GROMACS .gro file of C-alpha atoms in nm:
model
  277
    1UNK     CA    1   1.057   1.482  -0.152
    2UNK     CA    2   0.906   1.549  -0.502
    3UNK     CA    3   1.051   1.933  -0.530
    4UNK     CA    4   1.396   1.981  -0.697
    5UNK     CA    5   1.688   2.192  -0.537
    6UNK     CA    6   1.806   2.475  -0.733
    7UNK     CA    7   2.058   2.363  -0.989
    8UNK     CA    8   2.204   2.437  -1.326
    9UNK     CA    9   2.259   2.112  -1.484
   10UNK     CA   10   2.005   1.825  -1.579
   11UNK     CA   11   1.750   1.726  -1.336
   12UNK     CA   12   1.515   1.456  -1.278
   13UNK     CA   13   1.204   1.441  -0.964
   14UNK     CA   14   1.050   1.135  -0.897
   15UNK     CA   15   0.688   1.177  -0.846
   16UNK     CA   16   0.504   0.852  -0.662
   17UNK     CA   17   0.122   1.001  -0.575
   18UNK     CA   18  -0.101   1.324  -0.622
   19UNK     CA   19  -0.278   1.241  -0.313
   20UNK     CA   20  -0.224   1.568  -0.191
   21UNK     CA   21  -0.359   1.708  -0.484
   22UNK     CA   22  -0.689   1.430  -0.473
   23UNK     CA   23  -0.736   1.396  -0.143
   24UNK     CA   24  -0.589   1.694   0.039
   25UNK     CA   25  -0.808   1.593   0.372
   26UNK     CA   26  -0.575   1.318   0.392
   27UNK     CA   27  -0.283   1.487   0.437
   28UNK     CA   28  -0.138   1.773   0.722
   29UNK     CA   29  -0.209   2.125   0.602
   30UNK     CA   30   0.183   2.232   0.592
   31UNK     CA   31   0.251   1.944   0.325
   32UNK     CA   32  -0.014   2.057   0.116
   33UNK     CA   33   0.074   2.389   0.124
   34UNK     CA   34   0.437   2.278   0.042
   35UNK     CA   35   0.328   2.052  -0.264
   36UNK     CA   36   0.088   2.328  -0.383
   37UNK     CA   37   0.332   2.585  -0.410
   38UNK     CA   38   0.630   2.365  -0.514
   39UNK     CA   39   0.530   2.125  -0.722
   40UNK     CA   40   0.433   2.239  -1.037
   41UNK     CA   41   0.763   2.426  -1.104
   42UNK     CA   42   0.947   2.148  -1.006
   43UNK     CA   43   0.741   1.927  -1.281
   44UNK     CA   44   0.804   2.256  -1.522
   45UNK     CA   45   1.196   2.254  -1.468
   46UNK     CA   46   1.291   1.866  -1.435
   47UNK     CA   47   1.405   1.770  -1.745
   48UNK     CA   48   1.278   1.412  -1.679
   49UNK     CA   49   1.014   1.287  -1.409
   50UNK     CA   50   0.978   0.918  -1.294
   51UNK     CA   51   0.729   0.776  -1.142
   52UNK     CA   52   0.641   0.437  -1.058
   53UNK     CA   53   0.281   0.377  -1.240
   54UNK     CA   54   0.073   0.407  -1.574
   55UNK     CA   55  -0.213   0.534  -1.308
   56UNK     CA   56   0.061   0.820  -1.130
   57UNK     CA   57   0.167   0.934  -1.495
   58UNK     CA   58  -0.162   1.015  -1.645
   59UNK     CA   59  -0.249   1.196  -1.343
   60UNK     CA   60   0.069   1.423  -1.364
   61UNK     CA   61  -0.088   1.463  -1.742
   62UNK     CA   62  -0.417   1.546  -1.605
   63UNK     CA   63  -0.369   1.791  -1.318
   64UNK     CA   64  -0.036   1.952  -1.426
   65UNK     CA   65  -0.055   1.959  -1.768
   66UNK     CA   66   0.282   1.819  -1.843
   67UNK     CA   67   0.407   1.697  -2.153
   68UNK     CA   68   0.391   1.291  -2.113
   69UNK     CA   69   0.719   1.238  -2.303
   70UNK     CA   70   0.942   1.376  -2.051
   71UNK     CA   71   0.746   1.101  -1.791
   72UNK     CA   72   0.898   0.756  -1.758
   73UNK     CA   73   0.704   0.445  -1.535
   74UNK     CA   74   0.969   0.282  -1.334
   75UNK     CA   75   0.774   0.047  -1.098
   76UNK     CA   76   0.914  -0.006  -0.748
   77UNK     CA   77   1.075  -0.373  -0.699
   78UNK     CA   78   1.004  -0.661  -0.468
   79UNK     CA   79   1.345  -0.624  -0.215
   80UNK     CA   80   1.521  -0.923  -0.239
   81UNK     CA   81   1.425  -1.057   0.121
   82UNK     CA   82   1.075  -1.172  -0.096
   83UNK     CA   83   1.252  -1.385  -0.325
   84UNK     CA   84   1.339  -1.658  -0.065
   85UNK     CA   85   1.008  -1.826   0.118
   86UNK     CA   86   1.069  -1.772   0.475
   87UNK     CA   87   1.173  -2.104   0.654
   88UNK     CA   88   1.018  -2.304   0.970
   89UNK     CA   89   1.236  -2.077   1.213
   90UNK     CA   90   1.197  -1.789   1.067
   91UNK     CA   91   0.804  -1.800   1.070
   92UNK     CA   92   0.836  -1.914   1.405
   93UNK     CA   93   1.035  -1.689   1.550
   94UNK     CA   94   0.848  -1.359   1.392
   95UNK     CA   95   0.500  -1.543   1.496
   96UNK     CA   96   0.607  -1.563   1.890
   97UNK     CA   97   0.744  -1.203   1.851
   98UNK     CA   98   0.466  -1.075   1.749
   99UNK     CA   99   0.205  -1.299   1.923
  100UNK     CA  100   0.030  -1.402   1.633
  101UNK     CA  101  -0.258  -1.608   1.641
  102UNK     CA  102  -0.281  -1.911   1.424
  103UNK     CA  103  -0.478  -1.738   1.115
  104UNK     CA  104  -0.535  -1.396   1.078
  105UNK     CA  105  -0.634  -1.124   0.869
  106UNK     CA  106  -0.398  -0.865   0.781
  107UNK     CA  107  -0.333  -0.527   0.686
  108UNK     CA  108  -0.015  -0.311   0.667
  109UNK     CA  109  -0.001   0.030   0.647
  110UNK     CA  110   0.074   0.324   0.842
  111UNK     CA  111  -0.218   0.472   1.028
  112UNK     CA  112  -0.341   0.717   0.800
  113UNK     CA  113  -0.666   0.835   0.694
  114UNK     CA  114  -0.560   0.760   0.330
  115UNK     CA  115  -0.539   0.404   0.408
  116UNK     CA  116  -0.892   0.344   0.433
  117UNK     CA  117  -0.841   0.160   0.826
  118UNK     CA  118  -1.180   0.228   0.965
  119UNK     CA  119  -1.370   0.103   0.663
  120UNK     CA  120  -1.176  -0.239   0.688
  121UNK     CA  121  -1.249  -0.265   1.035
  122UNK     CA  122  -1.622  -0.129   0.984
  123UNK     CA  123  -1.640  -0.458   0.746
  124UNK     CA  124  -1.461  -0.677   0.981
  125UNK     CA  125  -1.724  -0.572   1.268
  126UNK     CA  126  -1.979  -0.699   1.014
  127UNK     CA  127  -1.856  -1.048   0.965
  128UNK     CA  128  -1.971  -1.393   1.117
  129UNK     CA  129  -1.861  -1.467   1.491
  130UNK     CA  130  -1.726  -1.749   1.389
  131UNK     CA  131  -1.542  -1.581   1.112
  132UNK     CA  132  -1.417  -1.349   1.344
  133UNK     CA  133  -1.289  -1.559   1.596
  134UNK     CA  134  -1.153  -1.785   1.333
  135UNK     CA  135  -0.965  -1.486   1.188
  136UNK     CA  136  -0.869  -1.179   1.419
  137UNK     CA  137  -0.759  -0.869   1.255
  138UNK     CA  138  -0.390  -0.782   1.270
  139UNK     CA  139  -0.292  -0.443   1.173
  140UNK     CA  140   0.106  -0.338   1.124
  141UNK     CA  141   0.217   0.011   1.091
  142UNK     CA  142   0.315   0.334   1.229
  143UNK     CA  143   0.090   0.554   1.384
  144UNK     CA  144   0.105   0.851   1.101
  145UNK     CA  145  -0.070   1.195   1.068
  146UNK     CA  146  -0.487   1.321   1.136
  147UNK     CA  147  -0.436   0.919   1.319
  148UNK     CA  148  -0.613   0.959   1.652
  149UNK     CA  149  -0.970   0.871   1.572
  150UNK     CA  150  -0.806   0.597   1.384
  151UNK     CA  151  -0.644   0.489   1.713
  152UNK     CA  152  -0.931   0.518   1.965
  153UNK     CA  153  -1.153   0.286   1.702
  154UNK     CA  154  -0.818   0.030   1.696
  155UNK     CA  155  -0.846   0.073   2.092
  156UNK     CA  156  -1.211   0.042   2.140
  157UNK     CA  157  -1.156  -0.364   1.912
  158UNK     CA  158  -0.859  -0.419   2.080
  159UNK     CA  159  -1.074  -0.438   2.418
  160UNK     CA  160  -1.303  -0.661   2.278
  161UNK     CA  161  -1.037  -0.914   2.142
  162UNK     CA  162  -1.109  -0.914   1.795
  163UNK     CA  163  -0.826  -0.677   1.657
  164UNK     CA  164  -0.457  -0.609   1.740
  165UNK     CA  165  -0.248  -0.350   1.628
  166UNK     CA  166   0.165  -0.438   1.606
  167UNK     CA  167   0.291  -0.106   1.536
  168UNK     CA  168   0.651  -0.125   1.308
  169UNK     CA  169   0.702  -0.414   1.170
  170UNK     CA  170   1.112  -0.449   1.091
  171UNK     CA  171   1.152  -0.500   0.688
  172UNK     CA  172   1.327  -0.827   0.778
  173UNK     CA  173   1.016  -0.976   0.946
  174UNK     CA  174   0.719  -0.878   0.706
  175UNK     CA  175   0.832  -1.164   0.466
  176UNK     CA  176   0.737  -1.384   0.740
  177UNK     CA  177   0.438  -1.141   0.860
  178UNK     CA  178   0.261  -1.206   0.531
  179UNK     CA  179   0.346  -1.573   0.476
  180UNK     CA  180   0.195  -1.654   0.814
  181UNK     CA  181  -0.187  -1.455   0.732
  182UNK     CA  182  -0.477  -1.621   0.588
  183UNK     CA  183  -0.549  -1.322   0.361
  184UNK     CA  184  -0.404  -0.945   0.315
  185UNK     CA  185  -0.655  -0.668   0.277
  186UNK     CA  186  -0.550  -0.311   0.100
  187UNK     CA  187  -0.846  -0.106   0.082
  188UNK     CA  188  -0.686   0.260   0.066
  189UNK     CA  189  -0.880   0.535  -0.097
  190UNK     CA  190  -0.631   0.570  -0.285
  191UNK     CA  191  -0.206   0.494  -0.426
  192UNK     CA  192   0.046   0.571  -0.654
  193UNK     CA  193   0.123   0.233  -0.677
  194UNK     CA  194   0.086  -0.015  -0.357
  195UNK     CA  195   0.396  -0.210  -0.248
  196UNK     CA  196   0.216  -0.396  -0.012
  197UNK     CA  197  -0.030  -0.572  -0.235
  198UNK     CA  198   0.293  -0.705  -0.428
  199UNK     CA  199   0.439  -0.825  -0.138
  200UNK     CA  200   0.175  -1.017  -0.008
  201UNK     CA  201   0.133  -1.172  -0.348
  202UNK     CA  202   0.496  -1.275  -0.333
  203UNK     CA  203   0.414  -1.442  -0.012
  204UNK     CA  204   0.124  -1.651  -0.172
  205UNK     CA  205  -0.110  -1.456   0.040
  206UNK     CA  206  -0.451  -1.429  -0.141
  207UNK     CA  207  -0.516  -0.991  -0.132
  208UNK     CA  208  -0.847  -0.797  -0.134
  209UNK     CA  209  -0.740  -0.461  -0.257
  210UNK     CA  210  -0.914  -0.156  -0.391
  211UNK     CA  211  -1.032  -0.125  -0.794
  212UNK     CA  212  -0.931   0.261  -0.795
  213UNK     CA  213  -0.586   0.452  -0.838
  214UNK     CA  214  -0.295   0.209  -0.926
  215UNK     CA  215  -0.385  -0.055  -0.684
  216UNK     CA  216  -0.536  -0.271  -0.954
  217UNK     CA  217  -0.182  -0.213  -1.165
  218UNK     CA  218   0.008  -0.319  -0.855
  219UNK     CA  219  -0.229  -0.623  -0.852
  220UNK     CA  220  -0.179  -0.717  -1.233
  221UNK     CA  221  -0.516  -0.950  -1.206
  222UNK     CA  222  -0.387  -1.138  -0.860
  223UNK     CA  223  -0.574  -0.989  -0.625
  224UNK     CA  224  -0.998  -0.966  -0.577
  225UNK     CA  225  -1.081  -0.587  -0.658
  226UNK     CA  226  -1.349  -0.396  -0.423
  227UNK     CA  227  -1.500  -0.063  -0.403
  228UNK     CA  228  -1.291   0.081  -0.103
  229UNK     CA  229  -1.627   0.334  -0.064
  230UNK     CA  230  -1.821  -0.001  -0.041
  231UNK     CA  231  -1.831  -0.186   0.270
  232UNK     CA  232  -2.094  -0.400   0.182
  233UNK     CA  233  -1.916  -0.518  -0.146
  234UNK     CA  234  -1.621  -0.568   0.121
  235UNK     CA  235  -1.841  -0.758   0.363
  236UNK     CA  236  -1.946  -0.991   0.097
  237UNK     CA  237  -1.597  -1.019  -0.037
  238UNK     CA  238  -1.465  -1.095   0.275
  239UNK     CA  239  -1.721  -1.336   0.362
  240UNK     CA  240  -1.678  -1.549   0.074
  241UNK     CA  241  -1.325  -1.548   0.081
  242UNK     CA  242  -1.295  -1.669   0.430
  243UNK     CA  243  -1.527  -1.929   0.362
  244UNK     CA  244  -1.308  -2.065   0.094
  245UNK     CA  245  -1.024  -2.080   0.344
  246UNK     CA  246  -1.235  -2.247   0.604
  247UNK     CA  247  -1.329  -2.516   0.353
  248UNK     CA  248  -1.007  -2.538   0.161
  249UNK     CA  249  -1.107  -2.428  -0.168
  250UNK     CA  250  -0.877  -2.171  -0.159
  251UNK     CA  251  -0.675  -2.222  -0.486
  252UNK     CA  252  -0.327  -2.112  -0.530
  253UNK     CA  253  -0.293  -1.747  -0.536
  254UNK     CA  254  -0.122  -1.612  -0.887
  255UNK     CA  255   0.164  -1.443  -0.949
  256UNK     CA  256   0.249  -1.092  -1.068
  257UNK     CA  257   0.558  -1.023  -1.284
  258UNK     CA  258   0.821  -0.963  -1.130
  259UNK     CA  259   1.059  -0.642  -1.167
  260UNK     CA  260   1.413  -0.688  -0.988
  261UNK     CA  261   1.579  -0.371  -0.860
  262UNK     CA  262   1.862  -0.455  -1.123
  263UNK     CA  263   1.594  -0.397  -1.367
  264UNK     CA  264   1.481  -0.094  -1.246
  265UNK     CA  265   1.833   0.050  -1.226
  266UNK     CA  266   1.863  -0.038  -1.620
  267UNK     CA  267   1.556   0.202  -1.662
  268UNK     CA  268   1.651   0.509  -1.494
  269UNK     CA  269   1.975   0.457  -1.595
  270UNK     CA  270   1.812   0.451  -1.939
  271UNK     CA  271   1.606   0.818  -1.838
  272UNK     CA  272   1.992   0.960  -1.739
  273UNK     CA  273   2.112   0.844  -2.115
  274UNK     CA  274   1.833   1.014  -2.271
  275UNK     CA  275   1.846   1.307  -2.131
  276UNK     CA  276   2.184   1.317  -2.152
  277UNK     CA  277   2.191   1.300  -2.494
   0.00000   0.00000   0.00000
């Protein structure tokens, strides 16, 4: 979706990730080719990219050489069924749906091997029993692409009770989906930005998340940062953070600013006038 059309007035891409460029074992071999060929002249003839981090536009700099003025940061923002705690019913109703335990871990994401799933659950393996049984791992999202040893390992936990995957989760649930976990973990290798770290932090869901790529951005100092190459940092992280829930000295978990998609309209309504001009 990053390559422009052929046309003769002003244009403008919108470029989220170079994960294909980074991590090209992460992705199917047609899109790669695609991006590979494509890309770069679409970056040469936009008059204006956006993309959605301070991480995603120095790595446009870096691999493409492109000039950084003609790169605006627009970050993605919270959709608006965030910005109202879900109520009583509503958790209710999306916890018997989904046959959620009481407390959980969770994770959302489709299954990818970007997305770092078989570390996380390589950590989780590694945890207490009583942590474990305390906390099962729920994981929600799509089965994706190069996904089927990421299944059987999902399949082999699922047998022994300690992990559940959901599949699709409807956008109208995951408010509720987040709200009822004990903690979110985001451990991908690596993101343009990470909507789902921001969403669980809109939740008040403490977040483990990864200290490379823009996850940390997306976190803006809310969320504990981990080496997603790691797992023992993870373990420990884990550990200690479950503890704290099991003894209630959890505190509070902080908020990130927040960026309404108003505001983001303003801005690349802004990139339109400028170029314009």
């Amino acid at each position: 979706n990053y390559i422009l059309n052929d046309f003769d007035g002003l244009k403008v891409t919108t470029v989220h990730d170079l994960s294909h460029y980074r991590y090209p074992e992460y992705h199917p071999l047609d899109r790669q080719r695609w991006l590979n060929t494509y890309l770069g002249n679409s970056l040469e003839a936009a008059d204006a990219i956006v993309t959605v981090s301070s991480f995603s536009k120095q790595e446009i700099i870096d691999i493409y050489q492109t000039d950084p003025d003609k790169i605006f940061i627009i970050p993605p923002a919270l959709s608006q069924d965030f910005l109202v705690p879900p109520n009583p019913q509503q958790l209710m109703t999306v916890k018997e749906h989904y046959q959620l335990p009481e407390q959980f871990i969770l994770s959302v994401g489709n299954l990818e091997p970007r997305k770092n799933l078989p570390g996380l659950i390589r950590a989780y393996q590694q945890l207490p029993k009583q942590q474990q049984q305390k906390f099962p791992l729920i994981i929600a999202g799509n089965k994706a692409w190069l996904s089927d040893d990421i299944k059987t390992l999902i399949e082999k936990m699922e047998r022994q009770g300690l992990l559940r995957w959901i599949g699709y989760v409807a956008q109208k649930d995951l408010p509720a989906l987040y709200s009822l976990a004990a903690l979110f973990v985001y451990i991908s290798f690596y993101e343009g930005f990470g909507m789902p770290i921001r969403e669980a932090l809109a939740c008040n869901t403490p977040v483990i998340t990864s200290n490379v790529s823009a996850m940390p951005e997306a976190a803006a100092g809310c969320a504990v940062l981990v080496d997603p190459q790691n797992e023992t940092a993870l373990v420990d992280n884990l550990r200690r953070k479950l503890d704290n829930l099991l003894s209630s000295k959890e505190n509070i978990t902080p908020q990130p600013p927040l960026l309404s998609w108003d505001d983001a309209a303003q801005q690349l309504l802004q990139v339109f006038e400028r170029i314009s001009q």
